[in-house]
């Protein structure tokens, strides 16, 4: 039976607004803006120019490094601009803007692999890479890198269907509506990593999906097992899910591969299936559009690069009292300044708030209740880290393992003193990393100086 | 359709949702948890228990509000922590205490112990207990104990004979004498003499269960504290019956009130779970030590105050084990196979 992870919280999941609503296809957008950075790692180099005709699935951004994944046109039409545009990370990023011709012409490169069952793990990884598959749960780490760095080390493959973020239901709907794709992706992963079982970790608030999966798995005799976990945030964080399912803890600063685990999100598994069996790259995604500001919450399937405003319009628009627009879930998502930023590969939700859910206060004060410590899944003591960060005590920050923080926000959620703990964690990490970099530079310079002295 | 340019969008760091439970909600829960004990006090000592308690709460709130006003700091009485301090301070005083004496203690607790160190979260001594300890300068006033069933007058000098409390017998190692005055059921329900809020173990336990259920406190400190006292008094009994001696020690002398409501004060107790265990055991050891060998019979009050002084040391040295470095089988596997 599943073991559990440390700490955690039970926020109201608010999933009822959308978890019974089937995925709807968004009407084709007028234009899409596709940033050349839709993943962790090096950005892509655009390989189309203004005026070019592009077809659905055509590569428009080439990978420039190992930790990078190509980017494809999500609609057919004309390239109208290749220029920096607002990105959901808050900066301007070089983007390819495509005006829709509404023809949906497929690129000839989009075709299923011949004889998919005879492919070797390396060939499968290559297909995954060329299809631009990245961690679609939000982390957007290139999947082919995860595969190639895990080969030979991984003995436990996990499909992350926890979807522990409140409000979001996109994975839940994918499980209910495309279970074959998720199971198909899991089978491919089993083959790639040569394991006899793939674990699907799912929370108790999605029992209908868990039952459906179990039925399908039985019908197909698929090498997949469904592990039902008690709902708790942040169950879906990679390290926590590994711990919940295997009892193993990822050592500090390392990846799950270090303990023999590899975690892929539900949508990623489905994307792997589509890449192999349909030849489809990652060009669309299911987004939950919800929150107190949205008139009619929905689960929408839309092309990558669709502006958020198109999604919101499809949901009846937003209330004019909307004061916050979040890309991702409310626990770890990023608040946006503008509704014109595009949907990325990892965009699983858009949450608009019109009512205060944050309960901020003017003078946050720590009352030393220790709740932050109790809920921290990484066993940190946020109240002390906050203090050290405030006082610029960089060494103390590092000694208290601030770099272990996964920024899950459980501490800030529970804090009765309303401290901005996650903000402090981020600042603190920056300070520690900056100090480390400075120390490294100093050491290098000293070494160089010593060398020069010797030579001279 | 909505004009998205018109929206005033706010960008702040995640998380974008927070629990409803704030400091005020927690303090109100503590006040509710103290109500059963207060109700019993009114039954046991008369209406004056209520007026004394309200007076003390009002005193603490007013002193805090005035201090923040004069010091030009943002107002904090809304968090209700001052009201809790006032309530607890009254609970550890005899019902006969004159109102003015109590107000002096309130002033000391709120202004000197809490606010001069920066207010909530910054003080290192429990304000209520420090206020109580301050009152020992009026030792004569503080030892006018009313008998159970007294109807202490709300106004005027309270004319009650000094009635023996369980503590006076326990301190004199006189178990037989104590058994003659109060039987165990009386000790447990609280039909005994003593401070306003400490007499009824039953009502305090009700509050304890409520606090646990509302997740305001963890059981760590109360259990280790009372457990340590129970173990030591059982192992080294004074008198003929170790079990009875142990039970009289647990139900008498404010141990439960201290363990449940004072030693668990967030600000002045360790934050880590392991630290809380150490702290609880420390409180228990010192309590028994003072009861057995000390000159006063206020073991609970002083033991908690003494342990308050070492909380920073516990916090500094007792930290949770780092994630991913536990000595589990898998970690060993990694060491063996990884390198
Ligand atoms: S949860 Fe907030 S108030 Fe409580 S100890 Fe942590 S930082 Fe302080
Ligand atoms: S945000 Fe960091 S410090 Fe806070 S609970 Fe999550 S891991 Fe712990």
mmCIF file of C-alpha atoms in Angstrom, chain B residues 12 37 126 141 157 159-160 181 191 288 297 314:
data_model
loop_
_atom_site.group_PDB
_atom_site.id
_atom_site.type_symbol
_atom_site.label_atom_id
_atom_site.label_comp_id
_atom_site.label_asym_id
_atom_site.label_seq_id
_atom_site.Cartn_x
_atom_site.Cartn_y
_atom_site.Cartn_z
ATOM 1 C CA UNK B 12 2.159 38.686 -6.526
ATOM 2 C CA UNK B 37 -13.065 25.898 33.093
ATOM 3 C CA UNK B 126 4.956 33.554 28.820
ATOM 4 C CA UNK B 141 -2.837 38.466 49.016
ATOM 5 C CA UNK B 157 -13.057 42.950 50.351
ATOM 6 C CA UNK B 159 -13.846 37.950 53.604
ATOM 7 C CA UNK B 160 -12.836 34.349 53.370
ATOM 8 C CA UNK B 181 -9.969 16.731 52.817
ATOM 9 C CA UNK B 191 -14.707 20.703 43.931
ATOM 10 C CA UNK B 288 8.549 17.673 40.306
ATOM 11 C CA UNK B 297 4.694 25.377 45.976
ATOM 12 C CA UNK B 314 16.223 23.988 21.762
#
